[in-house]
Amino acid sequence: MNNEVFKKNRKNLMELLEDNSLAIFFAGNAVQKTADEQYSFTPNRNFYYVTGIDEEEHILLLKKVQGKVEETLFIKRPDLVMEKWVGKTIRENEAKEVSGVENVKFLDEFKAALNVIFTSGEAENLYLDLERRSFDASSTQREKFAAEVTALYPYVRIRNIYNIISELRLVKSPEEIEEMRKAIKITIEAVETLMKSSRPGMKEFELEAYFDFICKQRGVKDLAFNTIAAAGKNATILHYVDNNSEMKAEDLMLFDLGAQVNYYNADISRTFPVDGKFRDRQREVYESVLSVNKAVIEMMKPGANWGKINEKATDLLAEECIKLGLIKEKSEVKKYYFHSIGHSLGLDTHDVGKRWGDLKPGMVFTVEPGIYIEEEGIGVRIEDDVLVTENGYEVLTKDMIKEVEDIENFMKK
Ligand code: GLY
Ligand code: MN
Ligand code: MN
């Protein structure tokens, strides 16, 4: 993406911070997997959002004093010996070009720069990304850094920037939406390939391999999440990822998958018959879920409340479950539908930001109703990615077929 995007992100963010403050973002490090093997590195998404840089260890320092903002990027000093083993790290001019930050220094200059700022009394607040997923999760690099700063400069007030940047990330810029369109396009191509390749007797992972192949072939480095490839009863387990069962002719196959492009994600679910022909009961259930998918999408427009839409979706699915003879009272719906209608989508698949607020243009949400009937071995989920526009919505995944007739015709070919 053009560095104007990251410049704009920094500008928007700094406007929301108190004066006389610092904000520091860390790229992070690859996590150790085993022995000397590491998981492949993925940048801290908030660091990426304000820099566009996706290499380990680098640090961004933003300073706002008396309304004036200064930006400094601290990058690794090139290690020519190490580079013979693992390749080049980003150079000053490249870092400038990618991020649009003019002032680039080396990491070994970071602590001295910080000491000058803190001891001069310029910055009273230090904003850090103090994201915490649970009480028991291990301490992050940022939390450890906060503790260190507090010990050394006890007069500096630590502030959490996580919720502030999360709210910004909820509304996507046209450039971000463009990245998501690319991820969605590749995902759709891959799902079409899957559907064409489906044969009774295959293992779920065999069909999944077509998705991996298309993604790799299109230059996708990482997937949005672990692919769910679930035949028959397996599809009634929401996050089934074993993907090692045999696909029977009479099974419905549920795929929930997504490519990632420049860290922006697609998240699509489609359900289709292994042999290309819906059985009567499967069609009934499928049509029920599809009707809710469409009804929910119709509700999406600026000002609509996502929490209310979620409640309405549950109500509609309850009605469908009654029609299908699964339940008698709406309150029993949790037996067959037990998640929410969707989530914000962006740099994270389950993206950050307030969960149940009002929709605004530029937000992207998944719409993913499902009905899961374990005793009948039928699980259906139909998931689209929907952009909220000035006047309503745009289904970003509209090119991915979902009508029964279209699926059957497509699979016949
Ligand atoms: N693939 C996870 C989800 O749809 O939310
Ligand atoms: Mn999904
Ligand atoms: Mn989803």
Tab-separated table of C-alpha atoms and ligand atoms in Angstrom:
chain	number	residue	atom	x	y	z
A	1	MET	CA	0.000	0.000	0.000
A	2	ASN	CA	1.078	3.567	-0.628
A	3	ASN	CA	2.695	5.162	2.418
A	4	GLU	CA	0.014	7.891	2.388
A	5	VAL	CA	-2.245	5.293	4.058
A	6	PHE	CA	0.118	4.829	6.998
A	7	LYS	CA	0.795	8.580	7.262
A	8	LYS	CA	-2.956	9.153	7.453
A	9	ASN	CA	-3.363	6.427	10.060
A	10	ARG	CA	-0.689	8.069	12.228
A	11	LYS	CA	-2.228	11.498	11.784
A	12	ASN	CA	-5.718	10.273	12.741
A	13	LEU	CA	-4.304	8.500	15.755
A	14	MET	CA	-2.201	11.407	17.035
A	15	GLU	CA	-5.213	13.714	16.875
A	16	LEU	CA	-6.908	11.499	19.440
A	17	LEU	CA	-4.034	11.491	21.937
A	18	GLU	CA	-3.533	13.966	24.749
A	19	ASP	CA	-0.915	16.625	24.248
A	20	ASN	CA	2.570	16.131	25.743
A	21	SER	CA	2.546	12.437	25.037
A	22	LEU	CA	4.556	9.695	23.432
A	23	ALA	CA	3.159	6.688	21.639
A	24	ILE	CA	5.423	3.703	21.025
A	25	PHE	CA	4.654	0.721	18.814
A	26	PHE	CA	6.665	-2.494	18.619
A	27	ALA	CA	6.764	-4.780	15.562
A	28	GLY	CA	7.240	-7.797	17.849
A	29	ASN	CA	9.271	-10.967	17.409
A	30	ALA	CA	8.673	-14.396	15.946
A	31	VAL	CA	7.486	-16.868	18.578
A	32	GLN	CA	9.638	-19.904	19.290
A	33	LYS	CA	8.131	-23.150	18.033
A	34	THR	CA	10.639	-25.803	19.064
A	35	ALA	CA	14.433	-26.034	19.497
A	36	ASP	CA	15.851	-23.414	17.124
A	37	GLU	CA	12.694	-23.328	14.994
A	38	GLN	CA	10.347	-20.337	15.146
A	39	TYR	CA	6.806	-19.770	13.967
A	40	SER	CA	6.850	-17.556	10.914
A	41	PHE	CA	6.829	-13.917	11.941
A	42	THR	CA	3.707	-11.828	11.647
A	43	PRO	CA	3.817	-8.176	12.665
A	44	ASN	CA	1.835	-6.749	15.542
A	45	ARG	CA	-1.182	-5.473	13.635
A	46	ASN	CA	-1.235	-2.073	15.306
A	47	PHE	CA	2.450	-1.545	14.476
A	48	TYR	CA	1.668	-2.533	10.895
A	49	TYR	CA	-1.345	-0.188	10.788
A	50	VAL	CA	0.873	2.813	11.544
A	51	THR	CA	4.017	1.795	9.593
A	52	GLY	CA	3.272	-0.760	6.838
A	53	ILE	CA	6.486	-2.515	7.903
A	54	ASP	CA	6.396	-6.255	8.453
A	55	GLU	CA	9.783	-7.148	9.878
A	56	GLU	CA	10.708	-8.124	13.411
A	57	GLU	CA	11.988	-5.866	16.184
A	58	HIS	CA	11.529	-2.397	14.675
A	59	ILE	CA	10.009	0.331	16.888
A	60	LEU	CA	7.980	3.416	16.027
A	61	LEU	CA	8.084	6.399	18.358
A	62	LEU	CA	5.510	9.172	17.957
A	63	LYS	CA	5.797	12.331	20.008
A	64	LYS	CA	3.188	15.045	20.415
A	65	VAL	CA	4.398	18.077	22.359
A	66	GLN	CA	2.470	21.358	22.318
A	67	GLY	CA	0.461	20.101	19.389
A	68	LYS	CA	3.537	19.348	17.273
A	69	VAL	CA	4.034	15.752	16.162
A	70	GLU	CA	7.450	14.171	15.552
A	71	GLU	CA	7.873	10.659	14.177
A	72	THR	CA	10.942	8.444	14.510
A	73	LEU	CA	11.360	4.905	13.343
A	74	PHE	CA	14.065	2.775	14.966
A	75	ILE	CA	15.198	-0.102	12.759
A	76	LYS	CA	17.736	-2.888	13.118
A	77	ARG	CA	21.293	-1.893	12.284
A	78	PRO	CA	22.307	-4.114	9.327
A	79	ASP	CA	24.254	-7.190	10.441
A	80	LEU	CA	26.145	-8.278	7.346
A	81	VAL	CA	27.187	-11.656	8.789
A	82	MET	CA	23.661	-12.544	9.898
A	83	GLU	CA	22.320	-11.459	6.545
A	84	LYS	CA	24.303	-14.272	4.908
A	85	TRP	CA	22.094	-16.682	6.886
A	86	VAL	CA	18.668	-15.102	6.956
A	87	GLY	CA	18.648	-12.370	4.327
A	88	LYS	CA	18.646	-8.590	4.389
A	89	THR	CA	16.751	-6.478	6.860
A	90	ILE	CA	15.065	-3.259	5.846
A	91	ARG	CA	17.383	-0.293	5.149
A	92	GLU	CA	16.808	3.345	6.167
A	93	ASN	CA	15.638	4.485	2.727
A	94	GLU	CA	13.335	1.461	2.378
A	95	ALA	CA	11.847	2.023	5.823
A	96	LYS	CA	11.222	5.671	4.882
A	97	GLU	CA	9.621	4.651	1.619
A	98	VAL	CA	7.328	2.003	3.113
A	99	SER	CA	6.165	3.967	6.153
A	100	GLY	CA	6.497	7.589	5.098
A	101	VAL	CA	8.384	8.289	8.365
A	102	GLU	CA	11.187	10.715	7.479
A	103	ASN	CA	13.327	10.291	10.575
A	104	VAL	CA	14.853	6.787	10.700
A	105	LYS	CA	17.403	5.759	13.338
A	106	PHE	CA	18.798	2.475	14.633
A	107	LEU	CA	17.422	0.424	17.504
A	108	ASP	CA	20.622	0.858	19.533
A	109	GLU	CA	19.787	4.603	19.688
A	110	PHE	CA	16.273	4.067	21.076
A	111	LYS	CA	16.935	4.033	24.819
A	112	ALA	CA	19.091	7.173	24.724
A	113	ALA	CA	16.419	9.022	22.755
A	114	LEU	CA	13.798	7.962	25.256
A	115	ASN	CA	15.913	9.042	28.204
A	116	VAL	CA	16.281	12.544	26.757
A	117	ILE	CA	12.533	12.876	26.225
A	118	PHE	CA	11.575	11.619	29.695
A	119	THR	CA	14.225	13.486	31.681
A	120	SER	CA	13.477	16.758	29.876
A	121	GLY	CA	9.888	16.458	31.091
A	122	GLU	CA	8.509	16.941	27.571
A	123	ALA	CA	6.261	13.904	27.661
A	124	GLU	CA	3.920	13.259	30.577
A	125	ASN	CA	2.085	10.320	29.039
A	126	LEU	CA	3.329	7.192	27.345
A	127	TYR	CA	0.753	5.427	25.190
A	128	LEU	CA	1.393	1.734	24.546
A	129	ASP	CA	-0.625	-1.026	22.928
A	130	LEU	CA	-1.539	-2.870	26.132
A	131	GLU	CA	-3.875	-5.389	24.548
A	132	ARG	CA	-4.783	-8.135	27.021
A	133	ARG	CA	-6.890	-11.102	25.898
A	134	SER	CA	-7.280	-12.664	29.333
A	135	PHE	CA	-6.136	-12.246	32.938
A	136	ASP	CA	-3.940	-15.325	32.684
A	137	ALA	CA	-2.266	-14.669	29.322
A	138	SER	CA	1.518	-14.227	29.577
A	139	SER	CA	2.902	-10.699	29.716
A	140	THR	CA	3.565	-9.050	26.404
A	141	GLN	CA	6.699	-7.210	25.363
A	142	ARG	CA	4.717	-3.948	25.684
A	143	GLU	CA	3.595	-4.725	29.236
A	144	LYS	CA	7.145	-5.551	30.258
A	145	PHE	CA	8.307	-2.309	28.659
A	146	ALA	CA	5.610	-0.371	30.557
A	147	ALA	CA	6.823	-1.877	33.836
A	148	GLU	CA	10.422	-0.984	32.997
A	149	VAL	CA	9.554	2.619	32.154
A	150	THR	CA	7.497	2.941	35.346
A	151	ALA	CA	10.445	1.688	37.416
A	152	LEU	CA	12.917	4.082	35.788
A	153	TYR	CA	10.710	7.139	35.186
A	154	PRO	CA	7.949	6.842	37.807
A	155	TYR	CA	6.551	10.278	36.916
A	156	VAL	CA	5.535	9.120	33.405
A	157	ARG	CA	1.898	8.086	33.121
A	158	ILE	CA	1.281	4.877	31.156
A	159	ARG	CA	-1.808	4.981	28.938
A	160	ASN	CA	-3.391	2.242	26.848
A	161	ILE	CA	-3.702	3.078	23.158
A	162	TYR	CA	-5.320	-0.245	22.256
A	163	ASN	CA	-8.961	0.842	22.409
A	164	ILE	CA	-8.225	4.132	20.654
A	165	ILE	CA	-6.491	2.524	17.681
A	166	SER	CA	-9.058	-0.281	17.615
A	167	GLU	CA	-11.887	2.198	17.055
A	168	LEU	CA	-9.919	3.753	14.166
A	169	ARG	CA	-9.316	0.330	12.621
A	170	LEU	CA	-13.039	-0.433	12.608
A	171	VAL	CA	-13.574	2.030	9.747
A	172	LYS	CA	-11.592	0.993	6.691
A	173	SER	CA	-10.073	3.371	4.148
A	174	PRO	CA	-10.614	2.736	0.411
A	175	GLU	CA	-7.044	1.417	0.213
A	176	GLU	CA	-7.686	-1.102	2.979
A	177	ILE	CA	-10.915	-2.210	1.326
A	178	GLU	CA	-8.951	-2.740	-1.874
A	179	GLU	CA	-6.639	-5.185	-0.072
A	180	MET	CA	-9.657	-7.021	1.292
A	181	ARG	CA	-11.155	-7.231	-2.198
A	182	LYS	CA	-7.930	-8.916	-3.373
A	183	ALA	CA	-8.059	-11.438	-0.525
A	184	ILE	CA	-11.727	-12.134	-1.251
A	185	LYS	CA	-11.119	-12.572	-4.996
A	186	ILE	CA	-8.462	-15.219	-4.386
A	187	THR	CA	-10.659	-16.948	-1.802
A	188	ILE	CA	-13.563	-17.096	-4.253
A	189	GLU	CA	-11.358	-18.552	-6.993
A	190	ALA	CA	-10.187	-21.164	-4.520
A	191	VAL	CA	-13.713	-22.059	-3.353
A	192	GLU	CA	-14.851	-22.456	-6.953
A	193	THR	CA	-11.898	-24.775	-7.564
A	194	LEU	CA	-12.853	-26.786	-4.482
A	195	MET	CA	-16.441	-27.159	-5.542
A	196	LYS	CA	-15.422	-28.326	-8.987
A	197	SER	CA	-13.007	-30.851	-7.505
A	198	SER	CA	-15.323	-32.372	-4.900
A	199	ARG	CA	-15.733	-36.176	-5.247
A	200	PRO	CA	-17.208	-38.750	-2.851
A	201	GLY	CA	-14.492	-40.769	-1.117
A	202	MET	CA	-12.011	-37.906	-0.862
A	203	LYS	CA	-10.679	-36.847	2.521
A	204	GLU	CA	-11.556	-33.362	3.715
A	205	PHE	CA	-7.875	-32.367	3.619
A	206	GLU	CA	-7.603	-33.398	-0.022
A	207	LEU	CA	-10.201	-30.843	-0.985
A	208	GLU	CA	-8.666	-28.294	1.372
A	209	ALA	CA	-5.380	-28.725	-0.518
A	210	TYR	CA	-6.906	-27.046	-3.576
A	211	PHE	CA	-7.481	-23.921	-1.480
A	212	ASP	CA	-3.904	-23.962	-0.228
A	213	PHE	CA	-2.641	-24.456	-3.769
A	214	ILE	CA	-4.603	-21.556	-5.264
A	215	CYS	CA	-3.552	-19.266	-2.412
A	216	LYS	CA	0.116	-20.166	-2.726
A	217	GLN	CA	-0.040	-19.828	-6.480
A	218	ARG	CA	-1.524	-16.332	-6.131
A	219	GLY	CA	1.260	-15.237	-3.770
A	220	VAL	CA	-0.676	-15.489	-0.502
A	221	LYS	CA	1.837	-15.816	2.347
A	222	ASP	CA	-0.546	-16.665	5.143
A	223	LEU	CA	-4.178	-17.618	5.560
A	224	ALA	CA	-6.711	-15.632	7.554
A	225	PHE	CA	-7.183	-18.582	9.968
A	226	ASN	CA	-7.037	-22.373	10.057
A	227	THR	CA	-9.297	-23.672	7.318
A	228	ILE	CA	-12.456	-25.487	8.370
A	229	ALA	CA	-13.195	-28.335	5.933
A	230	ALA	CA	-16.064	-30.262	7.459
A	231	ALA	CA	-18.149	-33.020	5.903
A	232	GLY	CA	-21.535	-34.108	7.274
A	233	LYS	CA	-21.694	-34.164	11.054
A	234	ASN	CA	-18.255	-32.525	11.385
A	235	ALA	CA	-19.840	-29.316	10.148
A	236	THR	CA	-21.847	-29.117	13.368
A	237	ILE	CA	-18.598	-28.433	15.260
A	238	LEU	CA	-18.051	-24.701	14.755
A	239	HIS	CA	-14.276	-24.616	14.606
A	240	TYR	CA	-13.588	-28.144	13.343
A	241	VAL	CA	-10.068	-28.107	11.885
A	242	ASP	CA	-9.010	-31.787	11.949
A	243	ASN	CA	-10.105	-32.027	8.312
A	244	ASN	CA	-9.246	-35.728	8.095
A	245	SER	CA	-12.589	-37.499	7.583
A	246	GLU	CA	-13.860	-39.107	4.440
A	247	MET	CA	-16.424	-37.162	2.400
A	248	LYS	CA	-19.462	-39.279	1.594
A	249	ALA	CA	-21.628	-38.680	-1.489
A	250	GLU	CA	-24.649	-37.817	0.651
A	251	ASP	CA	-22.773	-35.366	2.912
A	252	LEU	CA	-22.948	-31.617	2.870
A	253	MET	CA	-19.485	-30.074	2.895
A	254	LEU	CA	-18.891	-26.887	4.880
A	255	PHE	CA	-15.833	-24.807	4.081
A	256	ASP	CA	-14.937	-21.762	6.163
A	257	LEU	CA	-11.741	-20.191	4.895
A	258	GLY	CA	-9.955	-17.045	3.887
A	259	ALA	CA	-6.861	-15.780	2.121
A	260	GLN	CA	-4.822	-12.900	3.530
A	261	VAL	CA	-3.321	-10.166	1.370
A	262	ASN	CA	-0.949	-7.628	2.939
A	263	TYR	CA	-2.375	-8.756	6.291
A	264	TYR	CA	-5.986	-7.975	5.280
A	265	ASN	CA	-8.290	-10.959	5.536
A	266	ALA	CA	-11.160	-12.621	3.741
A	267	ASP	CA	-13.559	-14.843	5.707
A	268	ILE	CA	-16.026	-16.871	3.661
A	269	SER	CA	-18.155	-19.922	4.438
A	270	ARG	CA	-19.924	-21.960	1.812
A	271	THR	CA	-21.816	-25.223	2.179
A	272	PHE	CA	-22.383	-27.569	-0.777
A	273	PRO	CA	-23.233	-31.226	-1.409
A	274	VAL	CA	-20.198	-33.469	-1.905
A	275	ASP	CA	-21.744	-34.954	-5.070
A	276	GLY	CA	-23.271	-31.665	-6.222
A	277	LYS	CA	-26.909	-32.553	-5.495
A	278	PHE	CA	-28.780	-31.294	-2.409
A	279	ARG	CA	-30.978	-33.903	-0.688
A	280	ASP	CA	-34.489	-32.610	0.214
A	281	ARG	CA	-33.804	-32.081	3.894
A	282	GLN	CA	-30.407	-30.510	3.181
A	283	ARG	CA	-32.047	-28.085	0.765
A	284	GLU	CA	-34.674	-27.141	3.377
A	285	VAL	CA	-32.037	-26.362	5.983
A	286	TYR	CA	-29.856	-24.579	3.443
A	287	GLU	CA	-32.730	-22.360	2.265
A	288	SER	CA	-33.513	-21.478	5.883
A	289	VAL	CA	-29.961	-20.313	6.527
A	290	LEU	CA	-29.781	-18.509	3.191
A	291	SER	CA	-32.976	-16.579	3.909
A	292	VAL	CA	-31.470	-15.285	7.157
A	293	ASN	CA	-28.165	-14.470	5.432
A	294	LYS	CA	-30.066	-12.313	2.936
A	295	ALA	CA	-32.405	-10.730	5.493
A	296	VAL	CA	-29.492	-9.703	7.713
A	297	ILE	CA	-27.524	-8.225	4.820
A	298	GLU	CA	-30.609	-6.139	3.938
A	299	MET	CA	-30.513	-4.579	7.419
A	300	MET	CA	-27.002	-3.245	6.989
A	301	LYS	CA	-26.714	0.512	6.595
A	302	PRO	CA	-25.165	3.449	8.435
A	303	GLY	CA	-26.808	3.983	11.812
A	304	ALA	CA	-28.121	0.423	12.138
A	305	ASN	CA	-27.012	-1.139	15.403
A	306	TRP	CA	-24.983	-4.338	15.115
A	307	GLY	CA	-26.211	-5.585	18.497
A	308	LYS	CA	-29.840	-5.187	17.399
A	309	ILE	CA	-29.084	-6.866	14.069
A	310	ASN	CA	-27.537	-9.751	15.992
A	311	GLU	CA	-30.676	-10.124	18.130
A	312	LYS	CA	-32.893	-9.999	15.055
A	313	ALA	CA	-30.750	-12.625	13.355
A	314	THR	CA	-31.143	-14.984	16.315
A	315	ASP	CA	-34.886	-14.398	16.209
A	316	LEU	CA	-35.057	-15.168	12.483
A	317	LEU	CA	-32.986	-18.326	12.916
A	318	ALA	CA	-35.292	-19.390	15.752
A	319	GLU	CA	-38.279	-18.990	13.414
A	320	GLU	CA	-36.499	-21.089	10.791
A	321	CYS	CA	-35.697	-23.791	13.353
A	322	ILE	CA	-39.396	-23.936	14.282
A	323	LYS	CA	-40.348	-24.239	10.590
A	324	LEU	CA	-37.799	-27.030	10.194
A	325	GLY	CA	-39.473	-28.871	13.083
A	326	LEU	CA	-36.347	-28.701	15.211
A	327	ILE	CA	-37.767	-26.721	18.136
A	328	LYS	CA	-41.127	-25.581	19.467
A	329	GLU	CA	-40.123	-22.400	21.329
A	330	LYS	CA	-37.806	-19.674	20.081
A	331	SER	CA	-35.853	-19.867	23.334
A	332	GLU	CA	-34.606	-23.321	22.294
A	333	VAL	CA	-32.720	-21.939	19.287
A	334	LYS	CA	-29.354	-22.168	21.084
A	335	LYS	CA	-29.487	-25.914	20.518
A	336	TYR	CA	-29.009	-25.381	16.773
A	337	TYR	CA	-27.455	-21.911	16.504
A	338	PHE	CA	-24.926	-20.890	19.125
A	339	HIS	CA	-22.709	-18.132	17.808
A	340	SER	CA	-23.296	-14.523	16.879
A	341	ILE	CA	-24.243	-13.295	13.436
A	342	GLY	CA	-20.783	-12.014	12.554
A	343	HIS	CA	-17.835	-9.826	13.363
A	344	SER	CA	-15.768	-6.971	12.061
A	345	LEU	CA	-13.171	-8.053	9.505
A	346	GLY	CA	-9.872	-6.399	8.639
A	347	LEU	CA	-6.260	-6.765	9.725
A	348	ASP	CA	-7.567	-9.388	12.121
A	349	THR	CA	-10.159	-11.929	11.049
A	350	HIS	CA	-12.074	-11.287	14.241
A	351	ASP	CA	-11.180	-7.641	14.011
A	352	VAL	CA	-10.714	-5.198	16.857
A	353	GLY	CA	-13.092	-2.457	17.975
A	354	LYS	CA	-16.310	-2.112	19.915
A	355	ARG	CA	-18.397	-5.179	19.173
A	356	TRP	CA	-22.010	-4.037	19.233
A	357	GLY	CA	-21.959	-0.404	18.109
A	358	ASP	CA	-23.701	1.426	15.276
A	359	LEU	CA	-22.628	0.766	11.699
A	360	LYS	CA	-20.703	3.464	9.834
A	361	PRO	CA	-19.625	3.691	6.191
A	362	GLY	CA	-16.305	1.911	5.726
A	363	MET	CA	-16.942	-0.802	8.284
A	364	VAL	CA	-16.721	-4.399	7.057
A	365	PHE	CA	-18.640	-7.155	8.837
A	366	THR	CA	-19.130	-10.826	8.161
A	367	VAL	CA	-22.713	-12.098	8.005
A	368	GLU	CA	-22.634	-15.772	8.885
A	369	PRO	CA	-25.853	-17.405	10.027
A	370	GLY	CA	-25.758	-21.159	10.542
A	371	ILE	CA	-27.902	-24.074	11.639
A	372	TYR	CA	-26.166	-27.132	13.064
A	373	ILE	CA	-28.178	-30.343	13.478
A	374	GLU	CA	-25.877	-32.937	14.961
A	375	GLU	CA	-28.510	-35.712	15.058
A	376	GLU	CA	-29.118	-35.340	11.305
A	377	GLY	CA	-25.445	-34.862	10.382
A	378	ILE	CA	-26.244	-31.511	8.762
A	379	GLY	CA	-24.316	-28.298	9.400
A	380	VAL	CA	-24.894	-25.259	7.219
A	381	ARG	CA	-23.195	-21.876	7.449
A	382	ILE	CA	-23.268	-19.236	4.725
A	383	GLU	CA	-20.824	-16.403	5.357
A	384	ASP	CA	-20.426	-13.228	3.346
A	385	ASP	CA	-18.200	-10.186	3.886
A	386	VAL	CA	-20.196	-6.977	3.741
A	387	LEU	CA	-19.014	-3.372	3.459
A	388	VAL	CA	-21.215	-0.643	4.947
A	389	THR	CA	-21.543	2.146	2.353
A	390	GLU	CA	-22.953	5.703	2.550
A	391	ASN	CA	-26.433	4.473	1.612
A	392	GLY	CA	-26.491	0.830	2.584
A	393	TYR	CA	-24.136	-2.021	1.887
A	394	GLU	CA	-21.979	-3.747	-0.682
A	395	VAL	CA	-21.534	-7.510	-0.485
A	396	LEU	CA	-17.812	-7.848	-1.154
A	397	THR	CA	-18.269	-11.594	-1.643
A	398	LYS	CA	-21.148	-11.180	-4.131
A	399	ASP	CA	-19.296	-13.073	-6.873
A	400	MET	CA	-19.352	-16.245	-4.769
A	401	ILE	CA	-22.505	-18.174	-5.658
A	402	LYS	CA	-24.855	-19.243	-2.881
A	403	GLU	CA	-28.245	-20.105	-4.438
A	404	VAL	CA	-29.074	-23.840	-4.435
A	405	GLU	CA	-29.707	-23.848	-8.177
A	406	ASP	CA	-26.462	-22.010	-8.945
A	407	ILE	CA	-24.449	-24.407	-6.790
A	408	GLU	CA	-26.017	-27.478	-8.403
A	409	ASN	CA	-25.526	-26.117	-11.909
A	410	PHE	CA	-21.970	-25.059	-11.159
A	411	MET	CA	-21.041	-28.451	-9.742
A	412	LYS	CA	-22.645	-30.298	-12.660
A	413	LYS	CA	-20.148	-28.717	-15.073
B	1	GLY	N1	-13.762	-18.556	10.521
B	1	GLY	C1	-14.174	-18.056	11.741
B	1	GLY	C2	-15.330	-17.196	11.596
B	1	GLY	O1	-16.051	-17.296	10.636
B	1	GLY	O2	-15.565	-16.355	12.399
B	2	MN	MN	-15.498	-17.812	8.755
B	3	MN	MN	-16.345	-15.157	10.361
